[in-house]
Amino acid sequence: MRIHIGCEMSFDFPQETPLIAMLNVHYSRASDLERPDFLTSNPPVPIESYRDSFGNWCNRFVAPPGRFTFGTDAVIGAPGTFEMSELMAWQHEVRDLPAETLLFLLPSRFCESDLLASEAWRLFGHTPLGIPRVQAVCDFVHNHIVFNYGNARPTRTAAEAYREQSGVCRDFAHLAVTFCRALNIPTRYCTGYISDIGMPKPWSSMDFAAWMEVYLGGRWHVFDPRNNAPRIGRILIASGRDAADVPLTHIFGPGTLAGFKVWTDEIVE
């Protein structure tokens, strides 16, 4: 399957404003791109690219005053089938985990696994280790939080989402990440594209999405507590400890969002 992916964002800036944008497909999927998904802007400005400490591809630039638009556009190859879940993958003892996964056991800005540790063990301590335990976490979070765009806020933490029982996909992911870390399962927060390909219509307006990956059985596995079901065309952009590590844009000054579009469309041959 070939999928047309991309995004376009427009901001109104009162002055020159530095930005960091994290909108390119993750390096693990770069070989699936038909061409590089370069970030472009209007008006054109110099763009410097670099990798952050997690290996994510970032772009930094300075937006001029006034209306400024930037985004990406690409075609990527993807399996034309729904994701397959692995039913068995063992849970490592903490002492046996690879050193590079240990960071994803620790509390972070939005994932206060230390605050929710007792609750995590109360809710899930009786569940089987490994994949079944992670799925139990996702089932709980999927049913506990009500999806509500109107009640979104960028500062909501996992503990607040647990109390308020409302949020958007990042809140689902943060809470599930937090519970899994409290249960000694390395878990990282992911952001990217999730298409509606293969889902019944009508489709809502496309947006970026958040999910998580857990380290079990010697590799990382995808889990999606917001949708809690396999999808076609999940495309990773970035991963980190939580949303603070992988913001789509980080703006160093005042600015007003004037336009936002995301697309993930199947290309019919």
Short mmCIF file of C-alpha atoms in Angstrom, two decimals:
data_model
loop_
_atom_site.label_atom_id
_atom_site.label_comp_id
_atom_site.label_asym_id
_atom_site.label_seq_id
_atom_site.Cartn_x
_atom_site.Cartn_y
_atom_site.Cartn_z
CA MET A 1 0.00 0.00 0.00
CA ARG A 2 1.12 3.57 -0.75
CA ILE A 3 -0.06 6.34 1.57
CA HIS A 4 0.09 10.08 0.93
CA ILE A 5 1.07 11.69 4.25
CA GLY A 6 1.87 15.20 5.34
CA CYS A 7 0.88 18.25 7.30
CA GLU A 8 0.66 22.02 7.05
CA MET A 9 0.72 24.50 9.93
CA SER A 10 0.27 28.26 9.78
CA PHE A 11 1.06 30.73 12.57
CA ASP A 12 0.77 34.49 12.94
CA PHE A 13 3.86 35.87 14.66
CA PRO A 14 4.23 39.44 15.96
CA GLN A 15 8.03 39.30 15.68
CA GLU A 16 10.87 37.07 14.56
CA THR A 17 10.37 33.80 16.46
CA PRO A 18 12.67 30.75 16.74
CA LEU A 19 10.98 27.36 16.35
CA ILE A 20 11.80 23.67 16.55
CA ALA A 21 9.57 21.36 14.49
CA MET A 22 9.45 17.57 14.84
CA LEU A 23 7.34 16.51 11.85
CA ASN A 24 9.50 14.14 9.79
CA VAL A 25 8.95 10.39 9.62
CA HIS A 26 11.07 8.45 12.13
CA TYR A 27 14.37 7.03 10.87
CA SER A 28 13.03 3.49 11.41
CA ARG A 29 10.56 4.14 8.57
CA ALA A 30 12.81 6.26 6.35
CA SER A 31 13.44 3.40 3.91
CA ASP A 32 9.69 3.20 3.25
CA LEU A 33 9.57 6.77 1.95
CA GLU A 34 9.53 7.21 -1.83
CA ARG A 35 11.53 10.42 -1.36
CA PRO A 36 12.79 12.41 1.65
CA ASP A 37 10.00 14.24 3.45
CA PHE A 38 11.82 17.57 3.65
CA LEU A 39 10.27 20.32 5.74
CA THR A 40 9.40 23.38 3.61
CA SER A 41 8.16 26.84 4.57
CA ASN A 42 6.39 29.85 3.11
CA PRO A 43 8.03 32.29 3.05
CA PRO A 44 11.22 30.23 2.67
CA VAL A 45 13.72 30.48 5.54
CA PRO A 46 17.01 28.68 6.32
CA ILE A 47 16.33 25.39 8.12
CA GLU A 48 18.89 23.51 10.21
CA SER A 49 18.24 19.82 10.90
CA TYR A 50 19.62 17.65 13.70
CA ARG A 51 18.88 14.52 15.75
CA ASP A 52 17.84 14.85 19.37
CA SER A 53 19.06 12.59 22.18
CA PHE A 54 16.39 9.98 21.29
CA GLY A 55 17.35 9.88 17.61
CA ASN A 56 14.32 11.86 16.43
CA TRP A 57 14.78 14.19 13.42
CA CYS A 58 14.27 17.86 14.31
CA ASN A 59 14.28 21.10 12.32
CA ARG A 60 15.11 24.52 13.74
CA PHE A 61 14.50 27.84 12.05
CA VAL A 62 13.43 31.43 12.70
CA ALA A 63 9.98 32.49 11.51
CA PRO A 64 9.60 36.06 10.24
CA PRO A 65 6.85 38.37 11.52
CA GLY A 66 3.39 37.84 10.04
CA ARG A 67 1.76 34.73 8.57
CA PHE A 68 4.20 31.82 8.36
CA THR A 69 3.39 28.37 7.01
CA PHE A 70 5.46 25.18 7.13
CA GLY A 71 4.95 21.44 6.72
CA THR A 72 5.89 18.20 5.02
CA ASP A 73 4.49 16.12 2.16
CA ALA A 74 5.50 12.58 1.20
CA VAL A 75 4.43 9.16 -0.01
CA ILE A 76 5.27 6.14 2.14
CA GLY A 77 4.87 2.42 1.65
CA ALA A 78 3.03 0.46 4.34
CA PRO A 79 1.53 -3.00 4.80
CA GLY A 80 -2.05 -2.97 3.59
CA THR A 81 -3.22 -5.06 6.51
CA PHE A 82 -4.23 -4.39 10.09
CA GLU A 83 -1.50 -4.60 12.72
CA MET A 84 -0.90 -8.02 14.21
CA SER A 85 -0.65 -8.24 17.99
CA GLU A 86 1.84 -10.62 19.55
CA LEU A 87 0.18 -12.81 22.16
CA MET A 88 3.30 -13.96 23.98
CA ALA A 89 6.38 -11.95 24.96
CA TRP A 90 8.05 -12.36 28.32
CA GLN A 91 8.53 -9.56 30.83
CA HIS A 92 12.16 -9.00 31.73
CA GLU A 93 13.38 -8.78 35.29
CA VAL A 94 14.65 -5.25 35.86
CA ARG A 95 18.16 -6.60 36.49
CA ASP A 96 18.13 -8.22 33.02
CA LEU A 97 16.96 -5.20 31.03
CA PRO A 98 19.31 -3.61 28.47
CA ALA A 99 20.81 -0.42 29.88
CA GLU A 100 19.26 1.75 27.13
CA THR A 101 15.73 0.80 28.27
CA LEU A 102 16.15 1.81 31.92
CA LEU A 103 15.39 5.48 31.18
CA PHE A 104 11.87 4.40 30.23
CA LEU A 105 11.20 3.02 33.72
CA LEU A 106 11.62 6.43 35.37
CA PRO A 107 9.03 9.12 36.15
CA SER A 108 8.96 12.03 33.70
CA ARG A 109 7.27 15.42 33.29
CA PHE A 110 3.84 14.05 32.31
CA CYS A 111 4.17 10.45 33.52
CA GLU A 112 4.40 10.44 37.33
CA SER A 113 4.90 6.70 37.76
CA ASP A 114 6.10 7.30 41.32
CA LEU A 115 2.80 8.96 42.28
CA LEU A 116 0.65 6.26 40.67
CA ALA A 117 2.77 3.22 41.62
CA SER A 118 0.51 2.03 44.44
CA GLU A 119 -2.57 2.43 42.27
CA ALA A 120 -0.91 0.57 39.40
CA TRP A 121 -0.13 -2.42 41.58
CA ARG A 122 -3.61 -2.34 43.12
CA LEU A 123 -5.25 -2.38 39.70
CA PHE A 124 -2.92 -4.68 37.77
CA GLY A 125 -0.73 -6.57 40.24
CA HIS A 126 -2.92 -9.66 39.88
CA THR A 127 -2.71 -9.79 36.05
CA PRO A 128 -0.36 -12.17 34.16
CA LEU A 129 3.06 -10.75 33.32
CA GLY A 130 4.01 -9.54 29.86
CA ILE A 131 1.60 -8.85 27.01
CA PRO A 132 -1.56 -9.68 29.04
CA ARG A 133 -0.60 -7.16 31.73
CA VAL A 134 0.02 -4.38 29.20
CA GLN A 135 -3.27 -5.18 27.47
CA ALA A 136 -5.05 -5.01 30.83
CA VAL A 137 -3.58 -1.53 31.32
CA CYS A 138 -4.74 -0.44 27.86
CA ASP A 139 -8.24 -1.86 28.40
CA PHE A 140 -8.54 0.03 31.69
CA VAL A 141 -7.26 3.34 30.31
CA HIS A 142 -9.41 3.03 27.18
CA ASN A 143 -12.53 2.71 29.34
CA HIS A 144 -11.47 5.10 32.11
CA ILE A 145 -10.83 8.23 30.01
CA VAL A 146 -13.53 9.87 27.90
CA PHE A 147 -12.13 11.37 24.69
CA ASN A 148 -12.90 15.10 24.64
CA TYR A 149 -11.13 17.64 22.41
CA GLY A 150 -12.90 20.47 24.19
CA ASN A 151 -11.38 19.45 27.50
CA ALA A 152 -7.78 19.17 26.25
CA ARG A 153 -4.95 21.14 27.78
CA PRO A 154 -1.20 20.92 27.18
CA THR A 155 -0.26 20.73 30.87
CA ARG A 156 -2.40 17.75 31.93
CA THR A 157 -0.33 14.98 33.53
CA ALA A 158 -1.12 11.29 33.81
CA ALA A 159 -2.19 11.63 37.44
CA GLU A 160 -4.54 14.47 36.51
CA ALA A 161 -5.97 12.46 33.60
CA TYR A 162 -6.58 9.57 35.99
CA ARG A 163 -8.50 11.84 38.37
CA GLU A 164 -10.37 13.84 35.72
CA GLN A 165 -11.18 10.83 33.47
CA SER A 166 -11.15 13.06 30.38
CA GLY A 167 -8.65 14.00 27.69
CA VAL A 168 -7.25 13.36 24.22
CA CYS A 169 -4.94 10.69 22.80
CA ARG A 170 -1.86 12.05 24.56
CA ASP A 171 -3.66 11.68 27.91
CA PHE A 172 -4.57 8.07 27.15
CA ALA A 173 -0.94 7.40 26.23
CA HIS A 174 0.50 9.22 29.24
CA LEU A 175 -1.66 7.30 31.70
CA ALA A 176 -0.92 3.91 30.14
CA VAL A 177 2.81 4.73 29.96
CA THR A 178 2.75 5.70 33.63
CA PHE A 179 1.03 2.52 34.79
CA CYS A 180 3.39 0.31 32.76
CA ARG A 181 6.50 2.03 34.10
CA ALA A 182 5.17 1.65 37.65
CA LEU A 183 4.84 -2.08 36.89
CA ASN A 184 8.54 -2.23 35.85
CA ILE A 185 7.84 -2.42 32.10
CA PRO A 186 9.99 0.00 30.05
CA THR A 187 7.57 2.17 28.08
CA ARG A 188 8.09 5.07 25.70
CA TYR A 189 5.65 7.66 24.38
CA CYS A 190 5.17 7.83 20.60
CA THR A 191 3.66 10.35 18.22
CA GLY A 192 2.87 10.13 14.53
CA TYR A 193 0.20 9.38 11.95
CA ILE A 194 -2.70 6.95 12.43
CA SER A 195 -4.86 6.65 9.35
CA ASP A 196 -8.55 5.78 9.11
CA ILE A 197 -7.87 3.42 6.20
CA GLY A 198 -10.01 0.32 6.59
CA MET A 199 -12.26 1.93 9.19
CA PRO A 200 -15.98 2.57 8.56
CA LYS A 201 -16.92 6.07 7.41
CA PRO A 202 -17.65 8.87 8.15
CA TRP A 203 -14.11 9.78 9.20
CA SER A 204 -13.37 12.71 11.47
CA SER A 205 -10.83 15.38 10.55
CA MET A 206 -7.31 13.93 10.54
CA ASP A 207 -4.90 14.82 13.33
CA PHE A 208 -1.62 13.53 14.69
CA ALA A 209 -1.93 10.80 17.30
CA ALA A 210 -0.14 9.41 20.35
CA TRP A 211 0.44 5.82 21.41
CA MET A 212 3.14 3.88 23.27
CA GLU A 213 5.74 1.14 22.88
CA VAL A 214 6.66 -1.34 25.61
CA TYR A 215 9.83 -3.40 25.86
CA LEU A 216 8.99 -7.09 26.23
CA GLY A 217 10.65 -10.23 24.96
CA GLY A 218 13.74 -8.42 23.72
CA ARG A 219 12.02 -5.82 21.51
CA TRP A 220 9.56 -2.92 21.45
CA HIS A 221 5.84 -3.57 20.91
CA VAL A 222 3.16 -1.05 19.87
CA PHE A 223 0.08 -0.51 22.07
CA ASP A 224 -2.59 2.13 21.49
CA PRO A 225 -4.76 2.78 24.57
CA ARG A 226 -6.78 5.49 22.79
CA ASN A 227 -8.04 3.26 19.94
CA ASN A 228 -7.27 -0.07 21.63
CA ALA A 229 -7.56 -1.88 18.30
CA PRO A 230 -5.27 -2.69 15.34
CA ARG A 231 -5.00 -0.05 12.60
CA ILE A 232 -3.68 0.20 9.04
CA GLY A 233 -1.02 2.79 8.30
CA ARG A 234 0.45 3.69 11.69
CA ILE A 235 3.54 5.80 10.94
CA LEU A 236 5.94 6.83 13.68
CA ILE A 237 7.39 10.35 13.80
CA ALA A 238 9.10 10.45 17.19
CA SER A 239 9.37 8.73 20.56
CA GLY A 240 10.58 9.82 23.97
CA ARG A 241 9.72 9.78 27.65
CA ASP A 242 6.49 11.74 27.19
CA ALA A 243 5.00 14.59 25.15
CA ALA A 244 7.53 17.06 26.54
CA ASP A 245 10.27 15.24 24.61
CA VAL A 246 8.42 15.07 21.28
CA PRO A 247 6.32 18.22 20.72
CA LEU A 248 5.27 18.74 17.11
CA THR A 249 6.40 22.36 17.46
CA HIS A 250 8.32 24.17 20.16
CA ILE A 251 7.89 27.93 19.76
CA PHE A 252 10.18 30.35 21.59
CA GLY A 253 7.86 33.34 21.73
CA PRO A 254 4.25 34.44 21.18
CA GLY A 255 2.33 33.14 18.19
CA THR A 256 -1.24 32.31 17.16
CA LEU A 257 -2.12 29.11 15.32
CA ALA A 258 -3.94 30.16 12.12
CA GLY A 259 -4.21 26.87 10.25
CA PHE A 260 -3.61 23.15 10.82
CA LYS A 261 -4.03 20.25 8.38
CA VAL A 262 -2.90 16.61 8.47
CA TRP A 263 -3.45 14.01 5.75
CA THR A 264 -2.97 10.24 5.50
CA ASP A 265 -4.69 9.11 2.31
CA GLU A 266 -4.42 5.79 0.56
CA ILE A 267 -3.18 6.11 -3.02
CA VAL A 268 -5.39 3.94 -5.19
CA GLU A 269 -3.34 2.55 -8.07
#
